[in-house]
Coordinates of C-alpha atoms in Angstrom, one line a residue:
Chain A
M114 CA 75.1 41.0 -21.5
K115 CA 72.6 40.8 -18.7
R116 CA 69.8 41.4 -21.1
V117 CA 71.0 38.5 -23.3
V118 CA 71.1 36.1 -20.3
N119 CA 67.6 37.2 -19.3
L120 CA 66.3 36.5 -22.8
I121 CA 67.9 33.1 -22.8
W122 CA 66.3 32.3 -19.4
A123 CA 62.9 33.5 -20.7
A124 CA 63.2 31.4 -23.8
L125 CA 64.2 28.4 -21.8
L126 CA 61.2 28.8 -19.4
I127 CA 58.7 29.2 -22.2
S128 CA 60.0 26.1 -24.0
M129 CA 59.9 24.1 -20.8
A130 CA 56.3 25.3 -20.1
S131 CA 55.1 24.4 -23.6
A132 CA 56.9 21.0 -23.4
H133 CA 55.1 20.4 -20.1
A134 CA 51.8 21.4 -21.6
A135 CA 52.3 19.1 -24.5
A136 CA 53.2 16.2 -22.3
T137 CA 50.3 16.7 -19.9
P138 CA 47.2 14.9 -21.3
P139 CA 44.0 16.9 -21.3
R140 CA 41.7 16.5 -18.4
I141 CA 38.2 16.4 -19.8
V142 CA 34.8 16.6 -18.0
T143 CA 31.6 15.9 -19.9
L144 CA 28.3 17.1 -18.6
T145 CA 25.8 14.9 -20.5
P146 CA 25.8 11.2 -21.2
G147 CA 25.4 11.8 -24.9
I148 CA 28.6 14.0 -25.0
A149 CA 30.5 11.4 -23.1
E150 CA 29.4 8.6 -25.5
W151 CA 30.4 10.6 -28.6
T152 CA 33.7 11.7 -26.9
A153 CA 34.6 8.0 -26.5
E154 CA 33.6 7.4 -30.2
I155 CA 35.7 10.3 -31.5
L156 CA 38.8 9.8 -29.4
G157 CA 38.6 6.0 -29.3
K158 CA 37.8 4.1 -26.1
D159 CA 41.3 3.8 -24.8
Q160 CA 42.3 7.5 -25.3
A161 CA 38.9 8.6 -23.9
L162 CA 39.5 6.6 -20.7
K163 CA 42.8 8.3 -20.3
E164 CA 41.6 11.9 -20.9
L165 CA 38.1 11.8 -19.3
V166 CA 38.4 12.6 -15.6
G167 CA 34.8 13.1 -14.9
V168 CA 31.5 12.4 -16.4
S169 CA 27.8 13.1 -15.6
Q170 CA 25.4 10.7 -14.1
Y171 CA 24.0 8.0 -16.5
S172 CA 27.2 8.1 -18.6
N173 CA 27.1 4.4 -19.1
Y174 CA 28.3 3.8 -22.7
P175 CA 30.8 2.4 -23.5
P176 CA 30.4 0.5 -20.2
E177 CA 34.0 1.4 -19.2
L178 CA 32.8 5.0 -18.7
K179 CA 31.1 3.8 -15.5
K180 CA 34.6 3.5 -13.9
I181 CA 35.2 7.2 -14.4
A182 CA 34.2 9.5 -11.5
T183 CA 30.7 11.0 -11.6
V184 CA 31.1 14.7 -11.2
A185 CA 27.6 15.9 -12.0
A186 CA 24.2 14.5 -11.2
F187 CA 22.5 14.9 -14.5
P188 CA 20.9 17.4 -15.1
Q189 CA 22.0 19.3 -12.0
L190 CA 25.7 20.2 -11.6
D191 CA 27.9 20.2 -8.6
V192 CA 30.1 23.1 -9.7
E193 CA 32.6 22.7 -6.7
R194 CA 33.1 19.0 -7.4
I195 CA 33.7 19.6 -11.1
A196 CA 36.3 22.3 -10.2
S197 CA 38.0 20.0 -7.7
F198 CA 39.0 17.7 -10.6
K199 CA 41.0 20.5 -12.2
P200 CA 39.7 19.8 -15.7
T201 CA 41.4 21.5 -18.7
L202 CA 38.2 21.2 -20.7
V203 CA 34.6 21.0 -19.6
I204 CA 32.1 20.1 -22.3
A205 CA 28.5 21.2 -21.5
S206 CA 25.3 21.1 -23.5
E207 CA 23.2 24.1 -24.4
D208 CA 19.9 22.4 -23.8
A209 CA 20.7 20.0 -21.0
N210 CA 22.8 22.2 -18.7
R211 CA 21.6 25.5 -17.1
P212 CA 23.3 28.7 -18.4
E213 CA 23.9 30.1 -14.9
Q214 CA 25.8 26.9 -13.9
I215 CA 27.9 27.1 -17.0
E216 CA 28.6 30.7 -16.2
K217 CA 29.7 29.7 -12.7
L218 CA 32.1 27.2 -14.1
R219 CA 33.6 29.9 -16.3
R220 CA 33.9 32.2 -13.4
L221 CA 36.1 29.6 -11.8
K222 CA 38.5 30.1 -14.8
L223 CA 37.6 26.7 -16.3
H224 CA 37.6 26.3 -20.0
V225 CA 34.0 25.4 -20.9
E226 CA 32.8 24.6 -24.3
V227 CA 29.0 24.4 -24.9
M228 CA 27.7 22.1 -27.5
P229 CA 24.5 23.1 -29.4
P230 CA 21.3 20.9 -29.0
Q231 CA 21.4 17.6 -30.9
S232 CA 19.1 17.1 -33.8
F233 CA 18.9 13.9 -35.9
G234 CA 19.4 15.8 -39.2
G235 CA 22.3 17.9 -37.9
M236 CA 24.2 15.1 -36.1
A237 CA 27.1 14.9 -38.6
A238 CA 27.8 18.6 -38.1
W239 CA 27.4 18.2 -34.4
I240 CA 29.9 15.4 -34.3
Q241 CA 32.4 17.4 -36.3
K242 CA 32.0 20.4 -33.9
L243 CA 32.6 18.1 -30.9
A244 CA 35.7 16.8 -32.7
R245 CA 37.0 20.3 -33.1
V246 CA 36.4 21.0 -29.4
L247 CA 38.3 17.8 -28.6
N248 CA 41.0 18.6 -31.1
A249 CA 40.5 15.3 -32.8
P250 CA 39.5 16.1 -36.4
V251 CA 40.4 12.7 -37.8
G252 CA 38.3 10.8 -35.2
G253 CA 35.5 13.3 -35.8
K254 CA 35.5 12.7 -39.5
A255 CA 35.4 8.9 -39.0
A256 CA 32.6 9.2 -36.4
A257 CA 30.5 11.5 -38.6
K258 CA 30.9 9.1 -41.6
K259 CA 29.8 6.2 -39.4
W260 CA 26.7 8.2 -38.5
S261 CA 25.9 9.2 -42.1
D262 CA 26.4 5.7 -43.3
G263 CA 24.1 4.4 -40.5
V264 CA 21.4 6.9 -41.4
A265 CA 21.7 6.0 -45.1
A266 CA 21.3 2.3 -44.2
L267 CA 18.0 3.0 -42.5
K268 CA 16.4 4.4 -45.7
R269 CA 13.3 2.3 -46.6
P270 CA 12.8 1.0 -50.2
S271 CA 10.5 3.2 -52.3
G272 CA 6.9 2.1 -51.9
H273 CA 7.1 1.7 -48.2
S274 CA 4.0 3.1 -46.6
P275 CA 4.8 5.2 -43.5
E276 CA 3.6 3.7 -40.2
Q277 CA 2.1 5.8 -37.4
I278 CA 4.2 5.1 -34.4
F279 CA 3.3 6.0 -30.8
V280 CA 6.4 6.3 -28.6
Q281 CA 5.7 6.3 -24.9
V282 CA 8.6 7.4 -22.7
Q283 CA 6.7 7.5 -19.3
G284 CA 3.8 5.6 -17.9
S285 CA 1.9 7.9 -15.6
P286 CA 1.3 10.6 -16.8
I287 CA 1.6 9.3 -20.3
V288 CA 4.6 11.2 -21.9
T289 CA 5.4 10.8 -25.5
I290 CA 7.7 12.5 -28.0
G291 CA 6.6 15.7 -29.8
G292 CA 7.6 17.0 -33.2
T293 CA 10.8 18.7 -32.0
S294 CA 12.4 15.7 -30.4
F295 CA 15.3 14.0 -32.2
L296 CA 13.4 10.7 -32.1
S297 CA 10.5 12.2 -34.0
E298 CA 13.0 13.4 -36.6
A299 CA 14.6 9.9 -36.7
L300 CA 11.2 8.3 -37.4
Q301 CA 10.6 10.8 -40.2
A302 CA 14.1 10.1 -41.6
V303 CA 13.4 6.3 -41.8
G304 CA 10.1 6.9 -43.5
D305 CA 7.7 6.5 -40.6
H306 CA 5.6 9.0 -38.7
N307 CA 5.5 10.0 -35.0
L308 CA 1.9 9.9 -33.9
F309 CA 2.2 13.2 -32.0
S310 CA 4.5 15.1 -34.4
D311 CA 2.0 18.0 -34.5
L312 CA 2.8 18.8 -30.8
K313 CA 5.7 21.3 -30.5
E314 CA 7.0 20.3 -27.1
P315 CA 9.8 17.7 -27.2
Y316 CA 8.1 15.5 -24.6
P317 CA 4.4 16.3 -24.2
K318 CA 2.0 14.7 -21.7
V319 CA -1.0 13.2 -23.6
S320 CA -4.2 11.5 -22.6
R321 CA -4.8 7.8 -23.2
E322 CA -7.9 8.8 -25.1
A323 CA -5.9 10.9 -27.6
V324 CA -3.8 7.8 -28.3
L325 CA -6.9 5.7 -28.9
K326 CA -8.4 8.4 -31.1
R327 CA -5.2 8.5 -33.3
N328 CA -5.0 4.7 -33.4
P329 CA -1.3 4.0 -34.0
D330 CA 0.1 1.1 -36.1
R331 CA 2.8 0.5 -33.6
I332 CA 3.5 1.3 -30.0
W333 CA 7.0 1.6 -28.8
I334 CA 7.5 1.8 -25.0
V335 CA 10.8 3.2 -23.9
D336 CA 11.7 1.3 -20.7
E337 CA 13.0 4.1 -18.5
S338 CA 12.2 2.7 -15.1
G339 CA 11.6 -1.0 -15.5
S340 CA 7.8 -0.5 -15.8
A341 CA 7.5 -1.1 -19.5
A342 CA 5.9 -4.6 -19.2
R343 CA 3.2 -3.1 -16.9
I344 CA 2.6 -0.3 -19.4
R345 CA 2.3 -2.8 -22.3
D346 CA -0.2 -4.9 -20.3
G347 CA -2.2 -1.7 -19.8
W348 CA -2.5 -1.2 -23.5
K349 CA -3.5 -4.8 -24.2
K350 CA -6.9 -4.0 -22.8
F351 CA -7.6 -1.8 -25.8
S352 CA -8.0 -4.5 -28.4
S353 CA -9.5 -2.2 -31.0
L354 CA -6.1 -0.4 -31.3
K355 CA -4.4 -1.5 -34.5
A356 CA -1.1 -1.9 -32.7
V357 CA -2.7 -4.2 -30.1
A358 CA -4.7 -6.2 -32.6
Q359 CA -1.6 -6.9 -34.6
G360 CA 0.6 -7.5 -31.6
R361 CA 2.9 -4.6 -32.5
I362 CA 3.8 -3.3 -29.1
E363 CA 7.6 -3.2 -28.6
I364 CA 9.6 -2.5 -25.5
L365 CA 12.7 -0.5 -26.2
S366 CA 15.9 0.0 -24.2
A367 CA 16.0 3.5 -22.8
D368 CA 19.8 3.6 -23.3
D369 CA 19.4 3.1 -27.0
F370 CA 16.5 5.5 -27.5
A371 CA 17.3 8.3 -25.0
R372 CA 20.4 9.6 -26.9
C373 CA 21.1 10.5 -30.5
S374 CA 23.9 7.9 -30.8
L375 CA 25.1 5.1 -33.1
R376 CA 23.2 2.7 -30.9
L377 CA 20.0 4.5 -31.8
L378 CA 20.6 3.8 -35.4
N379 CA 21.3 0.1 -34.7
A380 CA 18.1 -0.1 -32.6
L381 CA 16.1 1.5 -35.4
K382 CA 17.5 -0.9 -37.9
R383 CA 16.5 -3.9 -35.7
L384 CA 12.9 -2.5 -35.5
H385 CA 12.5 -2.2 -39.3
Chain B
M27 CA -35.5 22.4 0.3
K28 CA -36.6 19.6 -2.0
K29 CA -35.8 21.9 -5.0
K30 CA -32.3 22.4 -3.8
Y31 CA -31.7 18.6 -3.8
W32 CA -33.3 18.3 -7.2
L33 CA -31.0 21.0 -8.5
A34 CA -27.9 19.5 -7.1
G35 CA -28.9 16.0 -8.4
L36 CA -29.6 17.4 -11.8
A37 CA -26.3 19.3 -11.8
L38 CA -24.4 16.1 -10.9
L39 CA -26.1 14.2 -13.7
A40 CA -25.3 16.9 -16.1
S41 CA -21.7 17.1 -15.0
V42 CA -21.3 13.3 -15.2
A43 CA -22.8 13.4 -18.7
I44 CA -20.4 16.2 -19.7
S45 CA -17.5 14.2 -18.3
L46 CA -18.5 11.0 -20.0
F47 CA -19.4 12.4 -23.4
L48 CA -17.5 15.6 -24.0
R49 CA -15.4 15.2 -27.1
L50 CA -15.9 11.4 -27.0
D51 CA -14.6 9.4 -29.9
F52 CA -17.8 7.5 -30.8
S53 CA -16.0 5.0 -33.0
N54 CA -14.5 3.5 -29.9
A55 CA -17.1 4.7 -27.4
A56 CA -17.9 1.6 -25.4
L57 CA -14.2 0.8 -24.7
I58 CA -13.3 4.4 -23.8
L59 CA -16.3 4.8 -21.6
R60 CA -15.8 1.5 -19.7
E61 CA -12.0 1.7 -19.3
L62 CA -11.3 5.4 -19.1
R63 CA -14.2 7.8 -18.6
L64 CA -16.4 5.9 -16.1
P65 CA -13.6 5.3 -13.5
R66 CA -12.6 8.9 -14.0
A67 CA -16.1 10.2 -13.4
L68 CA -16.5 7.9 -10.3
I69 CA -13.2 9.0 -8.8
A70 CA -14.2 12.6 -9.4
I71 CA -17.5 12.1 -7.6
G72 CA -15.7 10.2 -4.7
A73 CA -12.8 12.7 -4.3
G74 CA -14.9 15.8 -4.8
S75 CA -17.6 14.7 -2.3
A76 CA -14.9 13.6 0.2
L77 CA -13.1 17.0 0.0
A78 CA -16.2 19.1 0.2
V79 CA -17.7 17.1 3.2
S80 CA -14.3 17.2 4.9
G81 CA -14.0 20.9 4.5
A82 CA -17.6 21.5 5.8
V83 CA -16.9 19.3 8.9
M84 CA -13.5 20.9 9.6
Q85 CA -14.9 24.4 9.4
T86 CA -17.5 23.4 12.0
V87 CA -15.5 21.4 14.5
L88 CA -12.5 23.9 14.4
S89 CA -14.9 26.9 14.3
N90 CA -12.9 28.4 11.5
P91 CA -14.5 29.3 8.1
L92 CA -11.1 29.1 6.3
A93 CA -10.4 25.5 7.5
E94 CA -10.2 22.8 4.9
P95 CA -7.8 19.9 4.2
Y96 CA -5.6 22.0 2.0
T97 CA -5.2 25.2 4.2
L98 CA -4.7 23.1 7.4
G99 CA -1.9 21.2 5.8
I100 CA -3.7 17.8 6.0
A101 CA -3.4 17.3 2.2
S102 CA 0.3 18.1 2.3
G103 CA 0.8 15.8 5.3
A104 CA -1.0 13.1 3.3
A105 CA 1.2 13.6 0.3
F106 CA 4.4 13.6 2.4
G107 CA 3.2 10.4 4.2
A108 CA 2.4 8.7 0.9
A109 CA 5.9 9.7 -0.4
I110 CA 7.6 8.3 2.7
A111 CA 5.6 5.1 2.6
T112 CA 6.5 4.7 -1.1
T113 CA 10.2 5.3 -0.4
F114 CA 10.5 2.8 2.4
G115 CA 8.3 0.3 0.5
W116 CA 5.5 0.2 3.1
K117 CA 2.8 -1.3 1.0
I118 CA -0.1 -1.0 3.5
S119 CA -2.9 -0.3 1.1
F120 CA -6.3 -1.4 0.0
F121 CA -7.6 -1.0 -3.6
G122 CA -4.5 1.1 -4.4
L123 CA -5.1 3.6 -1.6
N124 CA -2.0 4.2 0.5
A125 CA -2.2 4.0 4.3
G126 CA 1.0 6.2 4.6
A127 CA -1.1 9.1 3.3
V128 CA -3.7 8.6 6.1
L129 CA -0.9 8.5 8.8
G130 CA 0.6 11.7 7.3
A131 CA -2.8 13.5 7.3
L132 CA -3.5 12.4 10.9
A133 CA 0.0 13.4 12.1
V134 CA -0.4 16.9 10.7
L135 CA -3.9 17.4 12.2
V136 CA -2.9 16.1 15.7
L137 CA 0.2 18.3 15.7
L138 CA -2.0 21.3 14.6
L139 CA -4.4 20.8 17.5
K140 CA -1.5 20.4 19.9
L141 CA 0.0 23.6 18.7
V142 CA -3.2 25.6 18.9
V143 CA -4.0 26.4 22.6
R144 CA -7.7 25.7 23.2
G145 CA -9.7 28.9 23.4
Q146 CA -7.0 31.1 22.1
G147 CA -6.0 30.2 18.6
R148 CA -8.9 28.3 17.4
Q149 CA -11.2 31.2 16.6
S150 CA -8.5 33.3 15.0
D151 CA -6.3 33.1 11.9
S152 CA -3.5 31.5 13.9
M153 CA -4.9 28.1 13.1
I154 CA -4.7 28.8 9.4
L155 CA -1.3 30.3 9.7
L156 CA -0.1 27.2 11.7
G157 CA -1.7 25.0 9.0
I158 CA 0.2 26.9 6.3
M159 CA 3.4 26.5 8.2
L160 CA 2.9 22.7 8.6
S161 CA 1.9 22.6 5.0
L162 CA 5.2 24.3 4.0
T163 CA 7.1 22.0 6.3
C164 CA 5.6 19.0 4.5
A165 CA 6.1 20.6 1.1
S166 CA 9.8 21.1 2.0
G167 CA 10.1 17.5 3.1
L168 CA 8.5 16.5 -0.2
A169 CA 10.9 18.8 -2.1
I170 CA 13.9 17.1 -0.4
W171 CA 12.5 13.7 -1.1
M172 CA 12.0 14.6 -4.8
A173 CA 15.6 16.0 -5.1
L174 CA 16.9 12.7 -3.8
A175 CA 14.6 10.6 -5.9
D176 CA 15.3 9.4 -9.4
P177 CA 14.9 12.4 -11.7
L178 CA 13.0 10.2 -14.2
G179 CA 10.3 9.6 -11.6
V180 CA 10.0 13.3 -10.5
Q181 CA 7.8 14.3 -13.4
S182 CA 5.4 11.6 -12.4
I183 CA 5.4 12.7 -8.8
N184 CA 4.9 16.4 -9.8
F185 CA 1.9 15.5 -11.9
W186 CA 0.4 13.5 -9.1
L187 CA 0.9 16.3 -6.6
L188 CA -1.0 18.7 -8.9
G189 CA -4.0 16.3 -9.0
D190 CA -4.3 13.6 -11.5
L191 CA -7.5 11.5 -12.0
S192 CA -6.2 9.6 -15.0
R193 CA -4.2 6.9 -13.3
V194 CA -7.0 5.6 -11.1
G195 CA -8.7 2.3 -12.0
L196 CA -12.3 1.2 -11.4
A197 CA -11.6 -0.6 -8.1
T198 CA -9.9 2.4 -6.5
A199 CA -12.6 4.7 -7.8
L200 CA -15.3 2.5 -6.2
A201 CA -13.3 2.2 -3.0
L202 CA -13.0 5.9 -2.5
L203 CA -16.6 6.6 -3.5
G204 CA -17.7 4.0 -1.0
L205 CA -15.5 5.5 1.7
S206 CA -16.8 8.9 1.0
L207 CA -20.4 7.7 1.2
V208 CA -19.8 5.9 4.5
V209 CA -18.0 8.8 6.2
S210 CA -20.5 11.4 4.8
G211 CA -23.3 9.1 6.0
Y212 CA -21.8 9.1 9.5
F213 CA -21.6 12.9 9.6
W214 CA -25.1 13.2 8.3
F215 CA -26.4 10.7 10.8
F216 CA -24.8 12.6 13.7
S217 CA -25.5 16.0 12.1
R218 CA -27.1 17.3 15.3
K219 CA -23.8 16.9 17.2
L220 CA -22.1 19.0 14.6
D221 CA -24.9 21.6 14.8
A222 CA -24.0 22.1 18.5
F223 CA -20.7 23.5 17.4
L224 CA -22.5 26.3 15.5
F225 CA -23.4 28.0 18.8
G226 CA -19.8 28.4 19.8
D227 CA -17.3 26.1 21.5
D228 CA -18.4 27.0 25.0
W229 CA -22.0 25.9 24.3
V230 CA -21.3 22.5 22.8
E231 CA -21.3 20.6 26.1
G232 CA -24.6 22.4 27.0
F233 CA -26.3 20.5 24.3
G234 CA -25.2 17.2 25.8
V235 CA -22.5 16.7 23.2
S236 CA -19.0 15.8 24.2
Y237 CA -16.8 18.5 22.7
R238 CA -13.5 16.5 22.7
Q239 CA -15.0 13.2 21.6
T240 CA -17.0 14.7 18.7
Q241 CA -14.0 16.7 17.5
R242 CA -11.6 13.8 17.7
I243 CA -13.9 11.4 15.8
A244 CA -14.5 14.0 13.2
I245 CA -10.7 14.7 12.8
L246 CA -10.0 11.0 12.6
L247 CA -12.6 10.3 9.9
V248 CA -11.6 13.4 7.9
S249 CA -7.9 12.4 8.1
I250 CA -8.7 8.9 6.8
L251 CA -10.9 10.3 4.0
V252 CA -8.4 13.0 2.9
G253 CA -5.5 10.6 3.2
F254 CA -7.0 8.1 0.9
C255 CA -8.2 10.8 -1.4
V256 CA -4.7 12.3 -1.7
S257 CA -3.1 8.9 -2.2
A258 CA -5.5 8.2 -5.1
V259 CA -5.7 11.5 -6.9
G260 CA -2.9 13.8 -5.4
M261 CA -3.5 17.3 -4.1
I262 CA -6.7 19.0 -5.2
G263 CA -7.0 22.3 -3.5
F264 CA -9.9 24.6 -2.8
V265 CA -12.8 22.2 -3.4
G266 CA -13.0 21.6 0.4
L267 CA -12.9 25.4 1.1
I268 CA -15.2 26.8 -1.5
I269 CA -18.0 24.3 -1.8
P270 CA -19.1 24.4 1.9
H271 CA -19.3 28.2 1.8
L272 CA -21.2 28.3 -1.5
V273 CA -23.6 25.6 -0.2
R274 CA -24.2 27.5 3.1
R275 CA -25.0 30.6 1.1
H276 CA -27.3 28.7 -1.3
L277 CA -29.1 26.9 1.6
R278 CA -29.2 30.0 3.8
T279 CA -28.5 27.7 6.8
S280 CA -25.5 25.9 8.3
L281 CA -27.5 23.0 9.7
H282 CA -25.6 19.8 8.9
F283 CA -28.6 17.7 8.1
H284 CA -28.8 19.5 4.7
L285 CA -25.3 20.8 4.5
I286 CA -23.5 17.4 4.4
P287 CA -25.6 15.8 1.6
L288 CA -25.5 19.0 -0.5
C289 CA -21.8 19.5 0.0
F290 CA -21.4 15.8 -1.1
L291 CA -23.4 16.5 -4.3
W292 CA -21.9 19.9 -5.2
G293 CA -18.3 18.7 -4.3
A294 CA -18.9 15.9 -6.8
V295 CA -20.2 18.3 -9.4
A296 CA -17.2 20.7 -9.0
L297 CA -14.6 18.1 -9.4
T298 CA -16.4 16.2 -12.2
L299 CA -16.6 19.4 -14.2
G300 CA -13.0 20.4 -13.3
D301 CA -11.8 17.0 -14.6
A302 CA -13.9 17.3 -17.7
L303 CA -12.1 20.6 -18.4
A304 CA -8.7 19.0 -17.5
H305 CA -9.0 16.3 -20.1
S306 CA -10.7 18.2 -22.8
I307 CA -9.4 21.8 -23.1
G308 CA -5.8 20.9 -23.8
E309 CA -6.6 17.8 -25.9
P310 CA -4.6 15.8 -26.8
R311 CA -2.6 16.9 -23.8
E312 CA -3.6 16.0 -20.2
L313 CA -3.8 18.9 -17.7
P314 CA -3.6 18.4 -13.9
V315 CA -7.0 18.9 -12.4
G316 CA -5.6 20.4 -9.2
A317 CA -4.2 23.3 -11.2
I318 CA -7.7 24.0 -12.6
T319 CA -9.4 23.9 -9.2
S320 CA -6.7 26.1 -7.7
L321 CA -7.0 28.6 -10.5
V322 CA -10.7 28.9 -9.9
G323 CA -10.5 28.5 -6.1
A324 CA -7.7 30.9 -5.2
P325 CA -9.6 34.1 -6.1
V326 CA -12.6 32.9 -4.2
F327 CA -10.4 32.1 -1.2
I328 CA -8.9 35.6 -1.3
A329 CA -12.4 37.1 -1.5
L330 CA -13.5 35.1 1.5
F331 CA -10.4 36.1 3.4
I332 CA -11.0 39.8 2.8
R333 CA -14.7 39.5 3.6
R334 CA -13.8 37.7 6.8
R335 CA -11.4 40.4 7.8
R336 CA -14.2 42.9 7.3
G337 CA -16.5 40.7 9.5
E338 CA -18.9 39.9 6.7
V339 CA -18.4 36.1 6.9

């Protein structure tokens, strides 16, 4: 008899605990701005705002994310601060967060999922993986479709001759995008060519002379620190450059071009 | 002696020619030369000469063969001063040269002299050790400043700290070259006063030279020169240490009438060649010139240190 009563108690406790777990919404912390942005896309803005308890610095899209507590200065992490939010899920990035810090989070018994590096060609799969981590397959499928449709819409008509584009992400020293950056892949995908795609680093420093020598058709300046207008004026001196002669120097929003997001696709579409 | 000047002059011409024409894209030559390579060559001459002359004068007035702006912490002080001035928005500058850097350099040198008790530490390695400590202190301050700064700007600061001649315009290049000429000219004009230091600190006054006044003026001028140099091109190590020693060996004399102008010329040659390497060996990438001078200079510094320990220098 005693054993039966004990069994009933145990069953009751287990069912109460699981009911509590089902009722408690997840407490999610994201450690890169890109993951936060895609989390909001997959879960939907309202649900994301309920479930996200902490985001990393620069998580500014959708704008409502700015209201969420910043728990990590990107790319450094404040492990203690993250733990203090008692998250049920921490989503980190393999290339943006340091492995030893991820390990520290795991040692604190936090559930950490690490997302692989983003690549333009592999974004649909990346989105589906994030959706599995978030346990939101429907939202993931929809987001991945949006991405694939957006990429398909960027395709140029046949006969388009590829343009050589120089993308400048920093003024001094001059930093551009190399062949392994997602933006270089994006240019390739839309039928254009990154001026420094032969360099293997994602963000190499190059000399001004090298840019003059390669003579790009267009110059895109990513406005990271509000100095893009000054950088553009610096290029205007070099009137023999094709991009300068044809007035094809464009200033781009860093928010649009720093992340592999739907906003990047929209921005690329506008630049066509 | 005339031959030595001819040799240095020809070496400077050759290094400038290399810097101007090495791997030049001749389809766009006039524009590249005017806008990019000429300011770069001029700033290399200005900064190289400034560092070499500063090193020669410091080694004399501090009676220490290992003294130079880098080992004494003056360059780190200048970098820290420039960083603080930038943070607080103190825009005291002329032709793009930052006065915060001068104040930082001056502060380190004055502190160093206060710390070294006259007659005890100056002749020994303690001055260098104190300089390294001050340099580390300034480097720590810079590290904290960088940790608090916007991470997007840190890469730019890092590159500047390693020595970068690519960001300088013609006006700044001419300003630094002019300053280097004026200060070097001053030291050359008063070279006999500096020569008095070669006989030992206790004999300086015996030559009718005021020890304190000469040393203070030298320190002030070197701080101004190095401060402006660092604010323009960042930290470029070892030029100030190696060139004066090599020139003394080449001249077989330490008399400043010849030492100052030849340090000016060979310092200019060293940095012009270093910069030519920096912008050509990694093409299309840009390498920091300070890393190249340190790569060459560090082994020479170690050799000098060992030889000094053995009493050969």
